[in-house]
Amino acid sequence: MKKFVTVIALIVTSTYGFAQDIDRLIQQNDVERIIKTLSADDMEGRGTFTPGIEKAAKFIENEYKTIGLKPMEGNPGFRQNFTMIKSTPVKSAVSINGESIPASNYAIVSKASFNWSNMADAEVATVTPDMDFRQEYRKYFTRGKSTLVIVDPKFEEFFKQLQRYINGGTAFKDAPIAPPMVLVLGKYDAVKSFNISDEVKRDELPLFNVAGIIPGKTKPDEFVIFSGHYDHLGILKDANMMQGDSIANGADDDASGTTAVITLAKYFKRLNNNARTLIFVAFTAEEIGEYGSTYFAKTVAPEKVVAMFNIEMIGKEAKWGPNSALITGFERSDFGPILQKNLEGTAFKFYPDPYTDQNLFYRSDNASLARVGVPAHTISTDQIDNDKLYHTVKDEFSSLDPVNITSTIKAIALSSRTIVSGQDTPTRVAKLER
């Protein structure tokens, strides 16, 4: 019994020591500095392919340089460059049953020009009021068939959100051109005819993740990844002018996660005792299809990646209150239990994702590596079921809780320590069958 008490005392003392170290090395004023910079109006919402995202990338690069990170192998600098084909609508027209549909009531996802003039050109699907529009949208987006989707007016709010940034499309340069999808908001007893045309301009444009590493001291070929996406929606030109604001600042989504990545890089560099190689990566193009993380996943051998801490929206309290966060896919590996074990003696607790109907495990940048077996999970505090600021111009720094952000970053640092040190290796996630 005496020996057991001594062991417990050592554990608590060790955790307390780490906590003291964290309080000295991770400070709220620095967290605020980073997130305020990334979500400022002059970043123009960090939209993909815009000057704003270039400005954000330069800021992150400078932070990495100041911290003393090294570029990933094969990269001359911190940018991980690749190119995408951006398809921009030039001219479109939609009519159903001979009735012309106004542009405000349709959205087209297409990567090449097309013309549908008879019923055989596309399948017709309907999203009725009793369905989950988000789920149905994901289903038709990934099915690989030309599809006309009629969306019930009940879903107008989410339809308008989609409409702001899905017209056109983006694809990797060597990817096959996916069949188009057209969404029309309205009620139709039956679709008897349609005429839909879309003229598209295709441009080859650069994109870039921003990645740096701290080489491992004793296990350099084993990688632990800390990630978040630094892009957002940019300027919503027609969406919120009534409110006098058009910049989707993306303070929570995901300047908060990117801030965590930079802060953790600084913390682990100062400790400088990591056994495994640590990769810190800010992904681009998450909002338009997770393209940055998809590209990144092709550049690392999945069998070398021990764990991935993807950090997404930690700006406000979780549903359980302060000192708590969710982990997506909690049941898919023992990543979560390892993290929680390392937090014994602290007030912080991780919980399984309660929003399973949202399919969050495959909706963030952890997905590309999780699909190939990596214990890649997303940590978040967002109450996604009732977050009214999500993807709006009101997602600004003033809406966030800096104390919550800082405590969550500290919890990630503490909870990851036995994975970073090589003591713990999470079990693999079951590969996604295709």
GROMACS .gro file of C-alpha atoms in nm:
model
  434
    1MET     CA    1   0.000   0.000   0.000
    2LYS     CA    2   0.280   0.238   0.091
    3LYS     CA    3   0.456   0.166  -0.241
    4PHE     CA    4   0.128   0.231  -0.431
    5VAL     CA    5   0.083   0.571  -0.260
    6THR     CA    6   0.444   0.659  -0.344
    7VAL     CA    7   0.385   0.576  -0.714
    8ILE     CA    8   0.070   0.786  -0.724
    9ALA     CA    9   0.257   1.072  -0.559
   10LEU     CA   10   0.530   1.049  -0.820
   11ILE     CA   11   0.273   1.057  -1.101
   12VAL     CA   12   0.098   1.360  -0.957
   13THR     CA   13   0.430   1.535  -0.890
   14SER     CA   14   0.546   1.461  -1.246
   15THR     CA   15   0.223   1.593  -1.394
   16TYR     CA   16   0.242   1.900  -1.172
   17GLY     CA   17   0.599   1.961  -1.289
   18PHE     CA   18   0.498   1.938  -1.653
   19ALA     CA   19   0.205   2.173  -1.583
   20GLN     CA   20   0.441   2.426  -1.426
   21ASP     CA   21   0.666   2.401  -1.732
   22ILE     CA   22   0.368   2.453  -1.961
   23ASP     CA   23   0.245   2.757  -1.769
   24ARG     CA   24   0.586   2.914  -1.821
   25LEU     CA   25   0.627   2.818  -2.187
   26ILE     CA   26   0.269   2.854  -2.317
   27GLN     CA   27   0.129   3.194  -2.233
   28GLN     CA   28  -0.208   3.340  -2.317
   29ASN     CA   29  -0.075   3.675  -2.444
   30ASP     CA   30   0.128   3.496  -2.712
   31VAL     CA   31  -0.170   3.278  -2.808
   32GLU     CA   32  -0.379   3.594  -2.846
   33ARG     CA   33  -0.110   3.761  -3.058
   34ILE     CA   34  -0.106   3.477  -3.309
   35ILE     CA   35  -0.480   3.428  -3.343
   36LYS     CA   36  -0.547   3.802  -3.367
   37THR     CA   37  -0.295   3.828  -3.650
   38LEU     CA   38  -0.437   3.533  -3.845
   39SER     CA   39  -0.799   3.647  -3.807
   40ALA     CA   40  -0.742   4.019  -3.867
   41ASP     CA   41  -0.934   4.195  -4.143
   42ASP     CA   42  -0.615   4.252  -4.342
   43MET     CA   43  -0.590   3.873  -4.393
   44GLU     CA   44  -0.919   3.906  -4.587
   45GLY     CA   45  -1.055   3.576  -4.458
   46ARG     CA   46  -0.757   3.372  -4.588
   47GLY     CA   47  -0.953   3.248  -4.889
   48THR     CA   48  -0.783   2.989  -5.108
   49PHE     CA   49  -0.610   3.142  -5.415
   50THR     CA   50  -0.627   3.495  -5.266
   51PRO     CA   51  -0.367   3.749  -5.149
   52GLY     CA   52  -0.497   3.694  -4.795
   53ILE     CA   53  -0.383   3.333  -4.779
   54GLU     CA   54  -0.041   3.436  -4.914
   55LYS     CA   55  -0.013   3.687  -4.631
   56ALA     CA   56  -0.114   3.423  -4.375
   57ALA     CA   57   0.142   3.177  -4.515
   58LYS     CA   58   0.421   3.435  -4.482
   59PHE     CA   59   0.324   3.500  -4.121
   60ILE     CA   60   0.332   3.127  -4.037
   61GLU     CA   61   0.665   3.084  -4.218
   62ASN     CA   62   0.815   3.365  -4.014
   63GLU     CA   63   0.688   3.208  -3.690
   64TYR     CA   64   0.845   2.874  -3.786
   65LYS     CA   65   1.174   3.046  -3.870
   66THR     CA   66   1.176   3.235  -3.541
   67ILE     CA   67   1.102   2.914  -3.349
   68GLY     CA   68   1.387   2.735  -3.524
   69LEU     CA   69   1.200   2.461  -3.708
   70LYS     CA   70   1.356   2.288  -4.008
   71PRO     CA   71   1.184   2.231  -4.345
   72MET     CA   72   1.055   1.885  -4.426
   73GLU     CA   73   1.292   1.662  -4.619
   74GLY     CA   74   1.296   1.754  -4.987
   75ASN     CA   75   1.161   2.106  -4.935
   76PRO     CA   76   1.395   2.407  -4.961
   77GLY     CA   77   1.172   2.606  -4.729
   78PHE     CA   78   0.863   2.570  -4.516
   79ARG     CA   79   0.622   2.578  -4.809
   80GLN     CA   80   0.504   2.247  -4.946
   81ASN     CA   81   0.409   2.359  -5.296
   82PHE     CA   82   0.165   2.193  -5.534
   83THR     CA   83  -0.070   2.306  -5.809
   84MET     CA   84  -0.443   2.275  -5.854
   85ILE     CA   85  -0.683   2.331  -6.140
   86LYS     CA   86  -0.941   2.592  -6.040
   87SER     CA   87  -1.261   2.590  -6.242
   88THR     CA   88  -1.442   2.923  -6.247
   89PRO     CA   89  -1.796   2.966  -6.386
   90VAL     CA   90  -1.812   3.205  -6.681
   91LYS     CA   91  -2.173   3.165  -6.787
   92SER     CA   92  -2.448   2.934  -6.666
   93ALA     CA   93  -2.820   2.880  -6.715
   94VAL     CA   94  -3.066   2.646  -6.545
   95SER     CA   95  -3.427   2.571  -6.633
   96ILE     CA   96  -3.656   2.299  -6.501
   97ASN     CA   97  -3.985   2.203  -6.665
   98GLY     CA   98  -3.941   2.504  -6.893
   99GLU     CA   99  -3.906   2.747  -6.600
  100SER     CA  100  -3.587   2.953  -6.578
  101ILE     CA  101  -3.423   2.932  -6.236
  102PRO     CA  102  -3.260   3.249  -6.095
  103ALA     CA  103  -2.891   3.223  -6.011
  104SER     CA  104  -2.975   3.279  -5.644
  105ASN     CA  105  -3.149   2.941  -5.636
  106TYR     CA  106  -2.890   2.712  -5.789
  107ALA     CA  107  -2.532   2.606  -5.726
  108ILE     CA  108  -2.311   2.417  -5.970
  109VAL     CA  109  -2.013   2.199  -5.885
  110SER     CA  110  -1.830   2.145  -6.212
  111LYS     CA  111  -1.468   2.124  -6.319
  112ALA     CA  112  -1.536   2.148  -6.695
  113SER     CA  113  -1.800   2.298  -6.923
  114PHE     CA  114  -2.111   2.088  -6.980
  115ASN     CA  115  -2.459   2.100  -7.129
  116TRP     CA  116  -2.753   1.887  -7.016
  117SER     CA  117  -3.047   1.900  -7.251
  118ASN     CA  118  -3.236   1.576  -7.190
  119MET     CA  119  -3.328   1.356  -6.897
  120ALA     CA  120  -3.063   1.099  -6.983
  121ASP     CA  121  -2.782   1.347  -6.915
  122ALA     CA  122  -2.812   1.334  -6.536
  123GLU     CA  123  -2.983   1.150  -6.254
  124VAL     CA  124  -3.242   1.346  -6.056
  125ALA     CA  125  -3.242   1.327  -5.676
  126THR     CA  126  -3.453   1.506  -5.417
  127VAL     CA  127  -3.366   1.620  -5.065
  128THR     CA  128  -3.698   1.618  -4.879
  129PRO     CA  129  -3.770   1.801  -4.550
  130ASP     CA  130  -3.725   1.482  -4.344
  131MET     CA  131  -3.370   1.419  -4.470
  132ASP     CA  132  -3.030   1.537  -4.345
  133PHE     CA  133  -2.917   1.779  -4.617
  134ARG     CA  134  -2.552   1.774  -4.510
  135GLN     CA  135  -2.542   1.396  -4.530
  136GLU     CA  136  -2.724   1.388  -4.863
  137TYR     CA  137  -2.492   1.652  -5.008
  138ARG     CA  138  -2.184   1.453  -4.908
  139LYS     CA  139  -2.336   1.139  -5.060
  140TYR     CA  140  -2.405   1.296  -5.400
  141PHE     CA  141  -2.077   1.490  -5.398
  142THR     CA  142  -1.877   1.167  -5.374
  143ARG     CA  143  -2.087   0.930  -5.583
  144GLY     CA  144  -1.918   1.013  -5.917
  145LYS     CA  145  -2.231   1.057  -6.130
  146SER     CA  146  -2.388   1.356  -6.305
  147THR     CA  147  -2.665   1.454  -6.066
  148LEU     CA  148  -2.936   1.718  -6.042
  149VAL     CA  149  -3.031   1.756  -5.675
  150ILE     CA  150  -3.359   1.928  -5.588
  151VAL     CA  151  -3.331   2.078  -5.239
  152ASP     CA  152  -3.638   2.153  -5.028
  153PRO     CA  153  -3.669   2.524  -4.929
  154LYS     CA  154  -3.652   2.414  -4.564
  155PHE     CA  155  -3.274   2.394  -4.611
  156GLU     CA  156  -3.233   2.744  -4.757
  157GLU     CA  157  -2.988   2.860  -4.489
  158PHE     CA  158  -2.740   2.575  -4.544
  159PHE     CA  159  -2.797   2.593  -4.920
  160LYS     CA  160  -2.691   2.958  -4.918
  161GLN     CA  161  -2.381   2.871  -4.716
  162LEU     CA  162  -2.283   2.609  -4.971
  163GLN     CA  163  -2.361   2.841  -5.259
  164ARG     CA  164  -2.106   3.097  -5.139
  165TYR     CA  165  -1.809   2.877  -5.212
  166ILE     CA  166  -1.897   2.569  -5.420
  167ASN     CA  167  -1.976   2.727  -5.757
  168GLY     CA  168  -1.706   2.599  -5.986
  169GLY     CA  169  -1.463   2.347  -5.846
  170THR     CA  170  -1.104   2.259  -5.769
  171ALA     CA  171  -0.907   1.946  -5.852
  172PHE     CA  172  -0.553   1.814  -5.857
  173LYS     CA  173  -0.379   1.865  -6.189
  174ASP     CA  174  -0.365   1.495  -6.274
  175ALA     CA  175  -0.708   1.404  -6.138
  176PRO     CA  176  -0.983   1.282  -6.370
  177ILE     CA  177  -1.261   1.535  -6.422
  178ALA     CA  178  -1.549   1.442  -6.194
  179PRO     CA  179  -1.907   1.454  -6.329
  180PRO     CA  180  -2.092   1.778  -6.241
  181MET     CA  181  -2.351   1.820  -5.969
  182VAL     CA  182  -2.622   2.086  -5.978
  183LEU     CA  183  -2.826   2.180  -5.671
  184VAL     CA  184  -3.154   2.366  -5.715
  185LEU     CA  185  -3.349   2.514  -5.424
  186GLY     CA  186  -3.724   2.469  -5.471
  187LYS     CA  187  -4.023   2.235  -5.473
  188TYR     CA  188  -4.117   2.027  -5.780
  189ASP     CA  189  -4.381   1.754  -5.787
  190ALA     CA  190  -4.187   1.598  -6.072
  191VAL     CA  191  -3.893   1.695  -6.291
  192LYS     CA  192  -4.008   1.625  -6.647
  193SER     CA  193  -3.741   1.818  -6.833
  194PHE     CA  194  -3.434   2.032  -6.772
  195ASN     CA  195  -3.184   2.240  -6.965
  196ILE     CA  196  -2.865   2.316  -6.777
  197SER     CA  197  -2.545   2.460  -6.920
  198ASP     CA  198  -2.226   2.577  -6.756
  199GLU     CA  199  -1.928   2.738  -6.926
  200VAL     CA  200  -1.612   2.701  -6.717
  201LYS     CA  201  -1.267   2.857  -6.729
  202ARG     CA  202  -0.985   2.633  -6.605
  203ASP     CA  203  -0.670   2.783  -6.451
  204GLU     CA  204  -0.363   2.616  -6.304
  205LEU     CA  205  -0.287   2.786  -5.972
  206PRO     CA  206  -0.038   2.733  -5.688
  207LEU     CA  207  -0.124   2.615  -5.339
  208PHE     CA  208   0.098   2.551  -5.041
  209ASN     CA  209   0.091   2.390  -4.700
  210VAL     CA  210   0.332   2.538  -4.447
  211ALA     CA  211   0.527   2.264  -4.269
  212GLY     CA  212   0.825   2.247  -4.035
  213ILE     CA  213   0.985   1.978  -3.823
  214ILE     CA  214   1.181   1.912  -3.507
  215PRO     CA  215   1.392   1.602  -3.585
  216GLY     CA  216   1.359   1.316  -3.340
  217LYS     CA  217   1.649   1.252  -3.105
  218THR     CA  218   1.633   0.870  -3.088
  219LYS     CA  219   1.346   0.771  -3.320
  220PRO     CA  220   1.379   1.011  -3.616
  221ASP     CA  221   1.192   0.782  -3.857
  222GLU     CA  222   0.879   0.783  -3.644
  223PHE     CA  223   0.658   1.088  -3.695
  224VAL     CA  224   0.406   1.268  -3.475
  225ILE     CA  225   0.201   1.529  -3.661
  226PHE     CA  226   0.037   1.843  -3.518
  227SER     CA  227  -0.186   2.012  -3.772
  228GLY     CA  228  -0.461   2.263  -3.842
  229HIS     CA  229  -0.584   2.442  -4.153
  230TYR     CA  230  -0.500   2.807  -4.208
  231ASP     CA  231  -0.739   2.878  -4.496
  232HIS     CA  232  -1.096   3.001  -4.459
  233LEU     CA  233  -1.378   3.136  -4.678
  234GLY     CA  234  -1.231   3.473  -4.773
  235ILE     CA  235  -1.463   3.760  -4.859
  236LEU     CA  236  -1.833   3.673  -4.888
  237LYS     CA  237  -1.917   3.946  -5.136
  238ASP     CA  238  -2.294   3.913  -5.141
  239ALA     CA  239  -2.368   3.738  -4.816
  240ASN     CA  240  -2.349   3.985  -4.532
  241MET     CA  241  -2.342   4.338  -4.668
  242MET     CA  242  -2.658   4.412  -4.473
  243GLN     CA  243  -2.447   4.366  -4.162
  244GLY     CA  244  -2.177   4.600  -4.293
  245ASP     CA  245  -1.922   4.319  -4.305
  246SER     CA  246  -1.816   4.078  -4.576
  247ILE     CA  247  -1.494   3.928  -4.435
  248ALA     CA  248  -1.521   3.572  -4.305
  249ASN     CA  249  -1.232   3.608  -4.058
  250GLY     CA  250  -1.231   3.243  -3.950
  251ALA     CA  251  -1.101   3.314  -3.601
  252ASP     CA  252  -1.228   2.985  -3.458
  253ASP     CA  253  -1.229   2.804  -3.794
  254ASP     CA  254  -0.939   2.753  -3.795
  255ALA     CA  255  -0.708   3.032  -3.686
  256SER     CA  256  -0.751   2.881  -3.339
  257GLY     CA  257  -0.616   2.544  -3.456
  258THR     CA  258  -0.330   2.702  -3.650
  259THR     CA  259  -0.242   2.905  -3.342
  260ALA     CA  260  -0.223   2.580  -3.147
  261VAL     CA  261   0.014   2.431  -3.404
  262ILE     CA  262   0.251   2.729  -3.387
  263THR     CA  263   0.235   2.742  -3.007
  264LEU     CA  264   0.303   2.369  -2.973
  265ALA     CA  265   0.598   2.399  -3.213
  266LYS     CA  266   0.745   2.670  -2.992
  267TYR     CA  267   0.682   2.464  -2.678
  268PHE     CA  268   0.841   2.142  -2.805
  269LYS     CA  269   1.136   2.328  -2.958
  270ARG     CA  270   1.210   2.486  -2.621
  271LEU     CA  271   1.192   2.147  -2.449
  272ASN     CA  272   1.407   1.997  -2.728
  273ASN     CA  273   1.379   1.643  -2.592
  274ASN     CA  274   1.146   1.472  -2.840
  275ALA     CA  275   1.241   1.114  -2.926
  276ARG     CA  276   1.020   1.107  -3.236
  277THR     CA  277   1.028   1.357  -3.522
  278LEU     CA  278   0.757   1.619  -3.480
  279ILE     CA  279   0.589   1.766  -3.788
  280PHE     CA  280   0.394   2.091  -3.758
  281VAL     CA  281   0.180   2.161  -4.061
  282ALA     CA  282  -0.072   2.431  -4.148
  283PHE     CA  283  -0.292   2.296  -4.426
  284THR     CA  284  -0.440   2.493  -4.712
  285ALA     CA  285  -0.769   2.443  -4.899
  286GLU     CA  286  -0.953   2.252  -4.625
  287GLU     CA  287  -1.266   2.457  -4.681
  288ILE     CA  288  -1.291   2.364  -5.050
  289GLY     CA  289  -1.219   1.994  -5.018
  290GLU     CA  290  -0.929   1.915  -4.781
  291TYR     CA  291  -0.683   1.940  -5.071
  292GLY     CA  292  -0.386   2.049  -4.861
  293SER     CA  293  -0.404   1.751  -4.627
  294THR     CA  294  -0.478   1.517  -4.918
  295TYR     CA  295  -0.157   1.629  -5.088
  296PHE     CA  296   0.039   1.612  -4.763
  297ALA     CA  297  -0.071   1.253  -4.705
  298LYS     CA  298   0.099   1.156  -5.032
  299THR     CA  299   0.433   1.294  -4.911
  300VAL     CA  300   0.469   1.090  -4.591
  301ALA     CA  301   0.485   0.713  -4.553
  302PRO     CA  302   0.178   0.628  -4.341
  303GLU     CA  303   0.358   0.345  -4.165
  304LYS     CA  304   0.603   0.602  -4.024
  305VAL     CA  305   0.329   0.823  -3.880
  306VAL     CA  306   0.269   0.717  -3.519
  307ALA     CA  307  -0.010   0.969  -3.449
  308MET     CA  308  -0.173   1.282  -3.585
  309PHE     CA  309  -0.314   1.557  -3.363
  310ASN     CA  310  -0.536   1.761  -3.594
  311ILE     CA  311  -0.670   2.069  -3.416
  312GLU     CA  312  -0.991   2.229  -3.539
  313MET     CA  313  -1.195   2.503  -3.370
  314ILE     CA  314  -1.088   2.528  -3.005
  315GLY     CA  315  -1.202   2.887  -2.954
  316LYS     CA  316  -1.500   2.831  -2.724
  317GLU     CA  317  -1.601   2.603  -2.440
  318ALA     CA  318  -1.706   2.249  -2.525
  319LYS     CA  319  -2.047   2.117  -2.424
  320TRP     CA  320  -1.897   1.979  -2.099
  321GLY     CA  321  -1.772   2.323  -1.991
  322PRO     CA  322  -1.417   2.448  -1.926
  323ASN     CA  323  -1.118   2.215  -1.944
  324SER     CA  324  -1.274   1.972  -2.188
  325ALA     CA  325  -1.255   1.883  -2.556
  326LEU     CA  326  -1.377   1.615  -2.794
  327ILE     CA  327  -1.175   1.370  -2.999
  328THR     CA  328  -1.325   1.249  -3.324
  329GLY     CA  329  -1.312   0.876  -3.388
  330PHE     CA  330  -1.239   0.815  -3.019
  331GLU     CA  331  -1.341   0.449  -3.048
  332ARG     CA  332  -1.124   0.379  -3.353
  333SER     CA  333  -0.790   0.360  -3.166
  334ASP     CA  334  -0.651   0.401  -2.814
  335PHE     CA  335  -0.525   0.752  -2.898
  336GLY     CA  336  -0.788   0.909  -2.669
  337PRO     CA  337  -0.722   0.686  -2.366
  338ILE     CA  338  -0.347   0.753  -2.396
  339LEU     CA  339  -0.410   1.127  -2.395
  340GLN     CA  340  -0.644   1.104  -2.098
  341LYS     CA  341  -0.395   0.890  -1.903
  342ASN     CA  342  -0.135   1.162  -1.947
  343LEU     CA  343  -0.377   1.420  -1.801
  344GLU     CA  344  -0.421   1.242  -1.469
  345GLY     CA  345  -0.375   1.495  -1.192
  346THR     CA  346  -0.512   1.782  -1.406
  347ALA     CA  347  -0.863   1.922  -1.447
  348PHE     CA  348  -0.875   1.863  -1.822
  349LYS     CA  349  -1.065   1.575  -1.981
  350PHE     CA  350  -1.110   1.449  -2.336
  351TYR     CA  351  -1.444   1.303  -2.445
  352PRO     CA  352  -1.561   1.096  -2.742
  353ASP     CA  353  -1.717   1.302  -3.020
  354PRO     CA  354  -2.087   1.344  -2.931
  355TYR     CA  355  -2.182   1.466  -3.280
  356THR     CA  356  -2.149   1.135  -3.464
  357ASP     CA  357  -2.429   1.225  -3.705
  358GLN     CA  358  -2.202   1.502  -3.841
  359ASN     CA  359  -1.937   1.248  -3.956
  360LEU     CA  360  -1.664   1.478  -3.824
  361PHE     CA  361  -1.396   1.208  -3.831
  362TYR     CA  362  -1.394   1.221  -4.211
  363ARG     CA  363  -1.476   1.592  -4.244
  364SER     CA  364  -1.144   1.737  -4.135
  365ASP     CA  365  -0.778   1.719  -4.227
  366ASN     CA  366  -0.712   1.403  -4.028
  367ALA     CA  367  -0.916   1.204  -4.280
  368SER     CA  368  -0.656   1.145  -4.551
  369LEU     CA  369  -0.417   0.971  -4.312
  370ALA     CA  370  -0.691   0.802  -4.110
  371ARG     CA  371  -0.814   0.633  -4.427
  372VAL     CA  372  -0.481   0.454  -4.460
  373GLY     CA  373  -0.464   0.337  -4.100
  374VAL     CA  374  -0.291   0.621  -3.913
  375PRO     CA  375  -0.434   0.699  -3.567
  376ALA     CA  376  -0.517   1.048  -3.694
  377HIS     CA  377  -0.779   1.227  -3.488
  378THR     CA  378  -0.922   1.577  -3.463
  379ILE     CA  379  -0.938   1.761  -3.131
  380SER     CA  380  -1.207   2.030  -3.103
  381THR     CA  381  -1.420   2.216  -2.851
  382ASP     CA  382  -1.681   2.339  -3.097
  383GLN     CA  383  -2.048   2.273  -3.028
  384ILE     CA  384  -2.112   2.215  -3.396
  385ASP     CA  385  -2.481   2.135  -3.349
  386ASN     CA  386  -2.563   2.490  -3.239
  387ASP     CA  387  -2.267   2.706  -3.342
  388LYS     CA  388  -2.441   2.999  -3.506
  389LEU     CA  389  -2.114   3.174  -3.598
  390TYR     CA  390  -1.980   2.880  -3.802
  391HIS     CA  391  -1.899   2.992  -4.158
  392THR     CA  392  -2.029   3.345  -4.101
  393VAL     CA  393  -1.862   3.687  -4.091
  394LYS     CA  394  -1.913   3.691  -3.714
  395ASP     CA  395  -1.647   3.426  -3.651
  396GLU     CA  396  -1.408   3.691  -3.517
  397PHE     CA  397  -1.158   3.707  -3.233
  398SER     CA  398  -1.408   3.897  -3.016
  399SER     CA  399  -1.633   3.588  -3.013
  400LEU     CA  400  -1.360   3.361  -2.873
  401ASP     CA  401  -1.249   3.264  -2.524
  402PRO     CA  402  -0.867   3.298  -2.511
  403VAL     CA  403  -0.856   3.116  -2.176
  404ASN     CA  404  -1.024   2.814  -2.336
  405ILE     CA  405  -0.785   2.819  -2.631
  406THR     CA  406  -0.480   2.838  -2.406
  407SER     CA  407  -0.596   2.564  -2.169
  408THR     CA  408  -0.673   2.333  -2.461
  409ILE     CA  409  -0.328   2.389  -2.614
  410LYS     CA  410  -0.168   2.313  -2.278
  411ALA     CA  411  -0.378   1.996  -2.250
  412ILE     CA  412  -0.265   1.879  -2.594
  413ALA     CA  413   0.098   1.944  -2.500
  414LEU     CA  414   0.063   1.751  -2.173
  415SER     CA  415  -0.142   1.467  -2.314
  416SER     CA  416   0.089   1.405  -2.610
  417ARG     CA  417   0.408   1.374  -2.410
  418THR     CA  418   0.437   0.992  -2.396
  419ILE     CA  419   0.369   0.971  -2.769
  420VAL     CA  420   0.630   1.238  -2.838
  421SER     CA  421   0.878   1.062  -2.609
  422GLY     CA  422   0.825   0.724  -2.775
  423GLN     CA  423   0.679   0.558  -2.466
  424ASP     CA  424   0.330   0.511  -2.613
  425THR     CA  425   0.226   0.414  -2.964
  426PRO     CA  426  -0.147   0.436  -3.041
  427THR     CA  427  -0.316   0.143  -3.210
  428ARG     CA  428  -0.385   0.178  -3.581
  429VAL     CA  429  -0.718   0.285  -3.726
  430ALA     CA  430  -0.893   0.035  -3.950
  431LYS     CA  431  -0.823   0.129  -4.311
  432LEU     CA  432  -1.120   0.264  -4.499
  433GLU     CA  433  -1.234   0.013  -4.761
  434ARG     CA  434  -1.311   0.167  -5.096
   0.00000   0.00000   0.00000
